[in-house]
Amino acid sequence: MRKARNIVGLPIFCLQTGKKVGNVNDLLISQEWQVHGICLRQKNWFTTPQYMKWESLSSCGDDALTVEENNLLTEWDAESITLLDGKRKVKGLPVVTTNGIQLGYVEDVYLEEQLGNKIIGFELSEGFISDLIEGRKWLPYEEPVIQGEDALIVPVHCQDQLKDFIVDKEE
């Protein structure tokens, strides 16, 4: 299991040239809850945001990501679903069951190990004080999860699948 926010900030290097392509700024998420792109940090305010398709990655290590070629960048649509920034970001959205029970707010998502791009679960928070007293919760990904404008909607039985989660001391 790999924490998505641990990928944000990592440098991306080209294997052919050894040149740094950029740094990961955010992740693009598909409607099927898979990471389909890596947003790169913009050089300045006037440049168009660019991303690299997840399939372009050769590896995703603890310290850097690598690609075979460095000319794999594409402009991305600001309406895309992202993890951290943008109009349709996932972080901070409340998670609500279909019967109206709020389970918490999305703090992070978890991916399969290595180059896995499938989201396998959500880290949920109920706020700073609650995180300190009770800790965060882990919600395994269960279809269907609907990403709406103002909330993630999950099946009713997800309330029973919440597990205690220990907050990482680095946060």
mmCIF file of C-alpha atoms in Angstrom:
data_model
loop_
_atom_site.group_PDB
_atom_site.id
_atom_site.type_symbol
_atom_site.label_atom_id
_atom_site.label_comp_id
_atom_site.label_asym_id
_atom_site.label_seq_id
_atom_site.Cartn_x
_atom_site.Cartn_y
_atom_site.Cartn_z
ATOM 1 C CA MET A 1 0.000 0.000 0.000
ATOM 2 C CA ARG A 2 1.410 3.384 -1.015
ATOM 3 C CA LYS A 3 0.241 6.767 0.287
ATOM 4 C CA ALA A 4 -0.532 9.061 -2.672
ATOM 5 C CA ARG A 5 0.682 12.208 -0.917
ATOM 6 C CA ASN A 6 4.128 10.615 -0.532
ATOM 7 C CA ILE A 7 4.445 10.800 -4.327
ATOM 8 C CA VAL A 8 3.668 14.536 -4.407
ATOM 9 C CA GLY A 9 6.871 16.584 -4.439
ATOM 10 C CA LEU A 10 9.083 13.805 -5.815
ATOM 11 C CA PRO A 11 11.341 14.648 -8.769
ATOM 12 C CA ILE A 12 10.876 12.935 -12.138
ATOM 13 C CA PHE A 13 14.034 11.926 -14.026
ATOM 14 C CA CYS A 14 14.502 10.787 -17.636
ATOM 15 C CA LEU A 15 16.366 7.469 -17.851
ATOM 16 C CA GLN A 16 17.849 8.256 -21.298
ATOM 17 C CA THR A 17 19.333 11.644 -20.457
ATOM 18 C CA GLY A 18 19.440 11.788 -16.657
ATOM 19 C CA LYS A 19 17.697 15.148 -16.930
ATOM 20 C CA LYS A 20 15.109 16.211 -14.373
ATOM 21 C CA VAL A 21 11.731 16.500 -16.103
ATOM 22 C CA GLY A 22 10.054 18.233 -13.146
ATOM 23 C CA ASN A 23 8.458 17.608 -9.779
ATOM 24 C CA VAL A 24 5.128 15.956 -9.010
ATOM 25 C CA ASN A 25 2.596 18.611 -8.011
ATOM 26 C CA ASP A 26 -0.623 16.591 -7.954
ATOM 27 C CA LEU A 27 -2.281 13.421 -9.246
ATOM 28 C CA LEU A 28 -5.083 13.210 -11.832
ATOM 29 C CA ILE A 29 -7.775 10.700 -10.879
ATOM 30 C CA SER A 30 -10.163 9.018 -13.313
ATOM 31 C CA GLN A 31 -13.868 8.350 -12.737
ATOM 32 C CA GLU A 32 -12.858 4.685 -12.227
ATOM 33 C CA TRP A 33 -10.720 5.703 -9.209
ATOM 34 C CA GLN A 34 -7.366 5.139 -10.825
ATOM 35 C CA VAL A 35 -4.511 7.596 -11.066
ATOM 36 C CA HIS A 36 -4.177 8.326 -14.772
ATOM 37 C CA GLY A 37 -1.731 11.213 -14.673
ATOM 38 C CA ILE A 38 0.988 13.058 -12.788
ATOM 39 C CA CYS A 39 0.638 16.860 -12.703
ATOM 40 C CA LEU A 40 3.946 18.701 -12.847
ATOM 41 C CA ARG A 41 4.744 21.823 -10.886
ATOM 42 C CA GLN A 42 4.356 24.905 -13.082
ATOM 43 C CA LYS A 43 7.497 26.939 -13.699
ATOM 44 C CA ASN A 44 5.570 30.235 -13.381
ATOM 45 C CA TRP A 45 2.015 31.571 -13.275
ATOM 46 C CA PHE A 46 1.746 32.107 -17.022
ATOM 47 C CA THR A 47 2.542 28.552 -18.135
ATOM 48 C CA THR A 48 -0.173 26.039 -18.927
ATOM 49 C CA PRO A 49 -0.442 23.172 -16.411
ATOM 50 C CA GLN A 50 1.063 19.964 -17.793
ATOM 51 C CA TYR A 51 0.765 16.327 -16.887
ATOM 52 C CA MET A 52 2.323 13.009 -17.773
ATOM 53 C CA LYS A 53 0.249 9.852 -18.261
ATOM 54 C CA TRP A 54 0.741 7.266 -15.509
ATOM 55 C CA GLU A 55 1.588 4.638 -18.146
ATOM 56 C CA SER A 56 4.642 6.727 -19.109
ATOM 57 C CA LEU A 57 6.336 6.010 -15.788
ATOM 58 C CA SER A 58 9.112 3.425 -15.693
ATOM 59 C CA SER A 59 9.218 3.312 -11.903
ATOM 60 C CA CYS A 60 7.890 5.028 -8.826
ATOM 61 C CA GLY A 61 10.417 4.807 -6.003
ATOM 62 C CA ASP A 62 10.574 6.319 -2.545
ATOM 63 C CA ASP A 63 12.854 9.162 -3.691
ATOM 64 C CA ALA A 64 12.019 9.751 -7.376
ATOM 65 C CA LEU A 65 9.958 8.723 -10.390
ATOM 66 C CA THR A 66 11.586 7.739 -13.675
ATOM 67 C CA VAL A 67 10.463 7.858 -17.300
ATOM 68 C CA GLU A 68 12.067 6.587 -20.527
ATOM 69 C CA GLU A 69 11.588 9.864 -22.447
ATOM 70 C CA ASN A 70 11.286 13.461 -21.272
ATOM 71 C CA ASN A 71 8.935 14.721 -24.010
ATOM 72 C CA LEU A 72 5.806 13.015 -22.678
ATOM 73 C CA LEU A 73 4.115 16.101 -21.270
ATOM 74 C CA THR A 74 0.563 17.083 -22.215
ATOM 75 C CA GLU A 75 -1.678 20.005 -21.240
ATOM 76 C CA TRP A 76 -4.426 19.039 -18.834
ATOM 77 C CA ASP A 77 -7.957 20.221 -18.370
ATOM 78 C CA ALA A 78 -8.630 22.184 -15.182
ATOM 79 C CA GLU A 79 -11.944 20.302 -14.848
ATOM 80 C CA SER A 80 -10.129 17.002 -14.192
ATOM 81 C CA ILE A 81 -10.439 15.274 -10.828
ATOM 82 C CA THR A 82 -7.268 15.853 -8.802
ATOM 83 C CA LEU A 83 -6.041 14.805 -5.386
ATOM 84 C CA LEU A 84 -4.945 18.134 -3.875
ATOM 85 C CA ASP A 85 -5.757 21.182 -6.017
ATOM 86 C CA GLY A 86 -8.252 22.421 -8.557
ATOM 87 C CA LYS A 87 -11.982 22.739 -8.886
ATOM 88 C CA ARG A 88 -12.620 19.010 -8.484
ATOM 89 C CA LYS A 89 -10.137 17.976 -5.799
ATOM 90 C CA VAL A 90 -10.732 14.908 -3.634
ATOM 91 C CA LYS A 91 -8.819 15.984 -0.502
ATOM 92 C CA GLY A 92 -11.131 17.616 1.990
ATOM 93 C CA LEU A 93 -14.366 16.225 0.554
ATOM 94 C CA PRO A 94 -16.773 14.712 3.074
ATOM 95 C CA VAL A 95 -17.493 11.000 2.657
ATOM 96 C CA VAL A 96 -21.220 10.328 3.089
ATOM 97 C CA THR A 97 -23.090 7.026 2.935
ATOM 98 C CA THR A 98 -26.190 6.694 0.773
ATOM 99 C CA ASN A 99 -28.306 6.804 3.958
ATOM 100 C CA GLY A 100 -26.805 10.170 4.998
ATOM 101 C CA ILE A 101 -24.131 9.241 7.570
ATOM 102 C CA GLN A 102 -20.924 11.290 7.263
ATOM 103 C CA LEU A 103 -17.853 9.102 7.825
ATOM 104 C CA GLY A 104 -15.225 11.856 7.741
ATOM 105 C CA TYR A 105 -13.223 13.963 5.281
ATOM 106 C CA VAL A 106 -10.741 12.604 2.735
ATOM 107 C CA GLU A 107 -7.212 13.292 3.921
ATOM 108 C CA ASP A 108 -5.373 11.009 1.486
ATOM 109 C CA VAL A 109 -5.801 8.031 -0.835
ATOM 110 C CA TYR A 110 -3.780 4.836 -0.997
ATOM 111 C CA LEU A 111 -2.513 3.084 -4.105
ATOM 112 C CA GLU A 112 -1.342 -0.426 -4.878
ATOM 113 C CA GLU A 113 2.380 -1.022 -4.299
ATOM 114 C CA GLN A 114 5.091 -0.291 -6.881
ATOM 115 C CA LEU A 115 3.579 1.146 -10.078
ATOM 116 C CA GLY A 116 0.003 0.394 -9.100
ATOM 117 C CA ASN A 117 -2.340 3.215 -10.005
ATOM 118 C CA LYS A 118 -5.553 1.758 -8.599
ATOM 119 C CA ILE A 119 -6.909 3.498 -5.510
ATOM 120 C CA ILE A 120 -7.447 0.844 -2.834
ATOM 121 C CA GLY A 121 -8.580 2.988 0.082
ATOM 122 C CA PHE A 122 -9.141 6.362 1.682
ATOM 123 C CA GLU A 123 -7.654 7.907 4.811
ATOM 124 C CA LEU A 124 -10.417 9.808 6.588
ATOM 125 C CA SER A 125 -10.196 12.553 9.174
ATOM 126 C CA GLU A 126 -12.880 14.000 11.410
ATOM 127 C CA GLY A 127 -10.801 17.089 12.198
ATOM 128 C CA PHE A 128 -7.564 17.959 13.992
ATOM 129 C CA ILE A 129 -8.792 17.396 17.566
ATOM 130 C CA SER A 130 -10.504 14.133 16.671
ATOM 131 C CA ASP A 131 -7.344 12.975 14.866
ATOM 132 C CA LEU A 132 -5.323 13.590 18.053
ATOM 133 C CA ILE A 133 -7.802 11.903 20.377
ATOM 134 C CA GLU A 134 -9.226 9.082 18.269
ATOM 135 C CA GLY A 135 -6.901 8.913 15.241
ATOM 136 C CA ARG A 136 -7.835 8.789 11.590
ATOM 137 C CA LYS A 137 -9.908 6.098 9.918
ATOM 138 C CA TRP A 138 -9.140 3.822 6.989
ATOM 139 C CA LEU A 139 -11.901 3.083 4.479
ATOM 140 C CA PRO A 140 -11.170 0.375 1.905
ATOM 141 C CA TYR A 141 -12.303 1.282 -1.614
ATOM 142 C CA GLU A 142 -15.666 -0.277 -2.322
ATOM 143 C CA GLU A 143 -17.572 0.197 -5.566
ATOM 144 C CA PRO A 144 -19.428 2.340 -6.281
ATOM 145 C CA VAL A 145 -17.863 5.528 -4.926
ATOM 146 C CA ILE A 146 -19.462 8.550 -6.554
ATOM 147 C CA GLN A 147 -17.394 11.727 -6.711
ATOM 148 C CA GLY A 148 -19.842 14.581 -6.632
ATOM 149 C CA GLU A 149 -19.210 18.308 -6.526
ATOM 150 C CA ASP A 150 -19.439 18.531 -2.758
ATOM 151 C CA ALA A 151 -19.038 14.979 -1.406
ATOM 152 C CA LEU A 152 -18.021 11.385 -2.061
ATOM 153 C CA ILE A 153 -21.016 9.076 -1.829
ATOM 154 C CA VAL A 154 -20.347 5.495 -0.679
ATOM 155 C CA PRO A 155 -22.572 2.457 -0.057
ATOM 156 C CA VAL A 156 -24.244 2.117 3.372
ATOM 157 C CA HIS A 157 -22.173 -0.910 4.430
ATOM 158 C CA CYS A 158 -18.964 1.173 4.228
ATOM 159 C CA GLN A 159 -19.790 2.479 7.705
ATOM 160 C CA ASP A 160 -19.095 -1.039 9.036
ATOM 161 C CA GLN A 161 -15.792 -1.268 7.116
ATOM 162 C CA LEU A 162 -14.129 1.759 8.770
ATOM 163 C CA LYS A 163 -10.950 0.789 10.603
ATOM 164 C CA ASP A 164 -8.761 2.708 13.036
ATOM 165 C CA PHE A 165 -5.704 4.186 11.454
ATOM 166 C CA ILE A 166 -2.580 5.447 13.176
ATOM 167 C CA VAL A 167 -1.505 8.958 12.104
ATOM 168 C CA ASP A 168 2.039 9.084 10.761
ATOM 169 C CA LYS A 169 4.292 11.068 13.150
ATOM 170 C CA GLU A 170 5.787 13.013 10.184
ATOM 171 C CA GLU A 171 2.461 14.758 9.485
#
